[in-house]
């Protein structure tokens, strides 16, 4: 069942009923100011950091769900309604929500009145603009009242939910004409305030939530709106809000537009006050002056559209597959930008107050983002590197605003260091910019080194932290945060003890071994390009040794083992009662090339198909754990079929798909791609439930009662990895240190396709022809009329356009 449709020409998903299975959201904002907005106008805004600089309040874990947002109320006689349906939920004559690239548009109508709201964050201002157009489609004049509503968060979203003894007394507001200023804590610790304004005179306002809603009422029936009369309340403490009342008379056929601006403004200490208690509004006035007319809004909106068009033009495919075209050209790239911006901080499943930027997560997000804005990727890599310690290990998370490692969480996840190589290598392949390696970056615990030195320490960390079988020590966990093999409790019920990577019991990870082969080789290739021959040779020796170890101690017979626990017991082996086979090592070892020439790669992938595949994707492990195992940790705390305990983790499905391309099975690679690809799941939205235009982290596995149901949409490494999979491995346009490599691996019946790819300042027009209906192999490569040996398009400095024809054969 569908709840809308894709409008590819407009790059929009159009939702045609407000009652979607779950809130289906969009992200407004590209850089500093962000709003999460659902299909019923729920959501919240923040500046840079969802925890520390939250502008508006959201109610988590509440009923009905999706509670609070930027709401508009239209009062038409006794009828009160919202263009986005919530919170009044009056049945509308028509409803539509269009989620586009950085904007959302809501259209509702009732009793011959229509209201259209267009919301977006302009490219160069820290604000959200919402233009509301009211139209009278009837034949009689209409007397309407329009009310706006936002509820302020007292900045620190965490404290805002807890510290009532203080917070109920600190709210401060200022009103100037049609602009409502929220200046809580400005007198003391803050150099910023927020505002909510409209571009016309108002007939009233409210800034006290209690006055607006009335006691024991909610945004679904605010007293002020129901009575049709704002109370001009000024909040002192309690819960400040901002609401405008505008009375409108519309002649038949008449439309009127209203431009609302929700903004964040920062002042320097010396320019904070205009007079005692009165904030300096110069910057606010300047900002507001830029959004006064429809023309202003149109211009800013056109700039945003152009920006996205230009960004996405970096990778565009035309193929016979509508779903592939729409995911690759629009939605997958869009989600890569969102994950780059948010890491795992703010979504409808991540509260914005829990996690900051993940070290491993951000490194992987780069893989899908680097082609969009390489300069921002560069900056990010250097930020991430500064969360590394001198011994090569890293903090697991850092806070976006302070860029400091998160000491509460600490480090000890032994895969983290290698992801820094992955991100940096992707950046260099994309840009050819080796100069990033000379940037000097501090280590979190003192000292500094070039980025190359950071990579060296990442590499050496694995070399110097191996366990009894010669496999990498897992530490607290590897990619699978829930595989906690070094956790013990002396007595049931006693608190856990976690051993650091080099002390105590010595659990090992086959997965990190696969990573080491993949990224160790990339490290060696970088060193070689820098002329550091000895380092490269030494690294390759280490990689070769790990390769052998993986095929010995890391091999179970028909697939790769997952790990050895702290007692030296196998995890992910046919000898185990449950959890006999895991997805991660099969995907990663094979994509790293381990076992390909020995025939073990194919065997491992065949085992995946036989034991882990399901109609909704590949499950993380089988059989699911049915009881809790202290020696395995959190993974066994989940009910069977959910999350890491045999859920379909969308993130590592592409690893297996990539692995299939490595051994040349394009049909199977594509089959795996399709199973978790949201555009292919649109028709079963009542089962899948999350947005059909973005990936979710997890789909419930076969063991779950809700098999096929997705959760945790938007902020997942799935976005980057599926984009890498489809763009580089299936369609086969691979940035490499030497230039753009053309290496497709597709189903035999995929047909010919063309791709436009921006790469190192040039545009490549690539045609892939497959007259023999093969799955892999390029027999001829013609670049601007000339036949080239091999399948790498030679990079020519300064050349702006390339025309490439690759024939599979
Ligand atoms: C989840 C993991 C997640 C981790 C983050 C766990 O509860 O299952 O998916 O990575 O928390 O700390
Ligand atoms: C989600 C986390 O963000 C990611 O870092 C981790 O790899 C996966 N869960 C698997 O546990």
GROMACS .gro file of N, CA, C and O in nm, residues 598-639:
model
  168
  598UNK      N    1   4.110  -1.823  -0.353
  598UNK     CA    2   4.105  -1.955  -0.291
  598UNK      C    3   3.966  -2.019  -0.301
  598UNK      O    4   3.945  -2.130  -0.254
  599UNK      N    5   3.869  -1.945  -0.359
  599UNK     CA    6   3.733  -1.999  -0.372
  599UNK      C    7   3.651  -1.988  -0.244
  599UNK      O    8   3.533  -2.024  -0.240
  600UNK      N    9   3.712  -1.936  -0.138
  600UNK     CA   10   3.638  -1.929  -0.011
  600UNK      C   11   3.540  -1.812  -0.011
  600UNK      O   12   3.438  -1.817   0.059
  601UNK      N   13   3.572  -1.709  -0.089
  601UNK     CA   14   3.482  -1.593  -0.094
  601UNK      C   15   3.345  -1.636  -0.144
  601UNK      O   16   3.242  -1.606  -0.084
  602UNK      N   17   3.346  -1.710  -0.253
  602UNK     CA   18   3.220  -1.756  -0.311
  602UNK      C   19   3.144  -1.846  -0.212
  602UNK      O   20   3.024  -1.834  -0.195
  603UNK      N   21   3.222  -1.930  -0.148
  603UNK     CA   22   3.162  -2.021  -0.049
  603UNK      C   23   3.094  -1.941   0.064
  603UNK      O   24   2.982  -1.972   0.104
  604UNK      N   25   3.163  -1.838   0.110
  604UNK     CA   26   3.107  -1.756   0.219
  604UNK      C   27   2.978  -1.688   0.172
  604UNK      O   28   2.878  -1.684   0.245
  605UNK      N   29   2.979  -1.635   0.050
  605UNK     CA   30   2.860  -1.565   0.001
  605UNK      C   31   2.745  -1.662  -0.028
  605UNK      O   32   2.627  -1.627  -0.011
  606UNK      N   33   2.780  -1.781  -0.070
  606UNK     CA   34   2.674  -1.882  -0.089
  606UNK      C   35   2.611  -1.918   0.045
  606UNK      O   36   2.490  -1.937   0.055
  607UNK      N   37   2.694  -1.923   0.148
  607UNK     CA   38   2.640  -1.952   0.282
  607UNK      C   39   2.548  -1.840   0.329
  607UNK      O   40   2.447  -1.864   0.394
  608UNK      N   41   2.586  -1.716   0.295
  608UNK     CA   42   2.500  -1.602   0.329
  608UNK      C   43   2.363  -1.620   0.264
  608UNK      O   44   2.259  -1.606   0.328
  609UNK      N   45   2.366  -1.655   0.138
  609UNK     CA   46   2.240  -1.669   0.065
  609UNK      C   47   2.155  -1.781   0.126
  609UNK      O   48   2.035  -1.768   0.145
  610UNK      N   49   2.224  -1.888   0.158
  610UNK     CA   50   2.151  -2.002   0.209
  610UNK      C   51   2.097  -1.979   0.350
  610UNK      O   52   1.986  -2.018   0.383
  611UNK      N   53   2.176  -1.912   0.433
  611UNK     CA   54   2.139  -1.907   0.575
  611UNK      C   55   2.089  -1.772   0.626
  611UNK      O   56   2.020  -1.767   0.729
  612UNK      N   57   2.128  -1.665   0.559
  612UNK     CA   58   2.091  -1.533   0.614
  612UNK      C   59   1.990  -1.457   0.530
  612UNK      O   60   1.934  -1.356   0.574
  613UNK      N   61   1.968  -1.500   0.410
  613UNK     CA   62   1.881  -1.423   0.321
  613UNK      C   63   1.734  -1.435   0.363
  613UNK      O   64   1.693  -1.536   0.421
  614UNK      N   65   1.659  -1.329   0.334
  614UNK     CA   66   1.513  -1.335   0.355
  614UNK      C   67   1.450  -1.245   0.251
  614UNK      O   68   1.520  -1.174   0.180
  615UNK      N   69   1.319  -1.245   0.246
  615UNK     CA   70   1.259  -1.168   0.138
  615UNK      C   71   1.274  -1.018   0.158
  615UNK      O   72   1.263  -0.942   0.063
  616UNK      N   73   1.302  -0.974   0.280
  616UNK     CA   74   1.321  -0.831   0.303
  616UNK      C   75   1.468  -0.790   0.318
  616UNK      O   76   1.496  -0.676   0.352
  617UNK      N   77   1.559  -0.882   0.298
  617UNK     CA   78   1.700  -0.847   0.308
  617UNK      C   79   1.776  -0.953   0.385
  617UNK      O   80   1.719  -1.052   0.431
  618UNK      N   81   1.906  -0.927   0.399
  618UNK     CA   82   1.992  -1.026   0.463
  618UNK      C   83   1.999  -0.997   0.613
  618UNK      O   84   2.026  -0.884   0.654
  619UNK      N   85   1.972  -1.100   0.691
  619UNK     CA   86   1.971  -1.083   0.836
  619UNK      C   87   2.113  -1.077   0.891
  619UNK      O   88   2.206  -1.129   0.829
  620UNK      N   89   2.128  -1.015   1.005
  620UNK     CA   90   2.263  -0.997   1.060
  620UNK      C   91   2.324  -1.128   1.106
  620UNK      O   92   2.444  -1.150   1.090
  621UNK      N   93   2.244  -1.214   1.162
  621UNK     CA   94   2.297  -1.343   1.206
  621UNK      C   95   2.184  -1.445   1.209
  621UNK      O   96   2.066  -1.410   1.205
  622UNK      N   97   2.220  -1.569   1.215
  622UNK     CA   98   2.125  -1.679   1.230
  622UNK      C   99   2.196  -1.794   1.299
  622UNK      O  100   2.316  -1.809   1.281
  623UNK      N  101   2.127  -1.877   1.370
  623UNK     CA  102   1.996  -1.851   1.426
  623UNK      C  103   2.003  -1.740   1.530
  623UNK      O  104   2.107  -1.721   1.595
  624UNK      N  105   1.890  -1.671   1.546
  624UNK     CA  106   1.884  -1.561   1.643
  624UNK      C  107   1.910  -1.613   1.784
  624UNK      O  108   1.881  -1.728   1.814
  625UNK      N  109   1.968  -1.529   1.868
  625UNK     CA  110   1.986  -1.567   2.008
  625UNK      C  111   1.853  -1.563   2.081
  625UNK      O  112   1.783  -1.463   2.076
  626UNK      N  113   1.822  -1.673   2.147
  626UNK     CA  114   1.693  -1.677   2.217
  626UNK      C  115   1.708  -1.647   2.366
  626UNK      O  116   1.611  -1.629   2.435
  627UNK      N  117   1.835  -1.647   2.414
  627UNK     CA  118   1.849  -1.608   2.556
  627UNK      C  119   1.971  -1.517   2.571
  627UNK      O  120   2.054  -1.507   2.480
  628UNK      N  121   1.976  -1.453   2.684
  628UNK     CA  122   2.083  -1.357   2.710
  628UNK      C  123   2.214  -1.428   2.744
  628UNK      O  124   2.216  -1.521   2.823
  629UNK      N  125   2.322  -1.385   2.681
  629UNK     CA  126   2.454  -1.439   2.710
  629UNK      C  127   2.543  -1.325   2.759
  629UNK      O  128   2.576  -1.235   2.682
  630UNK      N  129   2.584  -1.337   2.883
  630UNK     CA  130   2.671  -1.235   2.940
  630UNK      C  131   2.799  -1.220   2.859
  630UNK      O  132   2.849  -1.110   2.837
  631UNK      N  133   2.851  -1.331   2.811
  631UNK     CA  134   2.982  -1.326   2.744
  631UNK      C  135   2.973  -1.270   2.602
  631UNK      O  136   3.074  -1.248   2.537
  632UNK      N  137   2.850  -1.246   2.554
  632UNK     CA  138   2.835  -1.186   2.420
  632UNK      C  139   2.785  -1.042   2.428
  632UNK      O  140   2.799  -0.966   2.332
  633UNK      N  141   2.722  -1.008   2.538
  633UNK     CA  142   2.685  -0.870   2.561
  633UNK      C  143   2.550  -0.829   2.503
  633UNK      O  144   2.461  -0.912   2.483
  634UNK      N  145   2.539  -0.699   2.471
  634UNK     CA  146   2.411  -0.638   2.437
  634UNK      C  147   2.340  -0.706   2.320
  634UNK      O  148   2.218  -0.705   2.310
  635UNK      N  149   2.417  -0.764   2.231
  635UNK     CA  150   2.355  -0.825   2.113
  635UNK      C  151   2.247  -0.925   2.152
  635UNK      O  152   2.143  -0.936   2.086
  636UNK      N  153   2.270  -0.994   2.263
  636UNK     CA  154   2.173  -1.096   2.304
  636UNK      C  155   2.064  -1.039   2.394
  636UNK      O  156   1.978  -1.111   2.444
  637UNK      N  157   2.069  -0.907   2.414
  637UNK     CA  158   1.964  -0.844   2.495
  637UNK      C  159   1.841  -0.814   2.411
  637UNK      O  160   1.733  -0.789   2.462
  638UNK      N  161   1.857  -0.814   2.279
  638UNK     CA  162   1.744  -0.783   2.192
  638UNK      C  163   1.659  -0.908   2.168
  638UNK      O  164   1.713  -1.017   2.153
  639UNK      N  165   1.529  -0.889   2.157
  639UNK     CA  166   1.445  -1.004   2.119
  639UNK      C  167   1.484  -1.051   1.978
  639UNK      O  168   1.526  -0.969   1.896
   0.00000   0.00000   0.00000
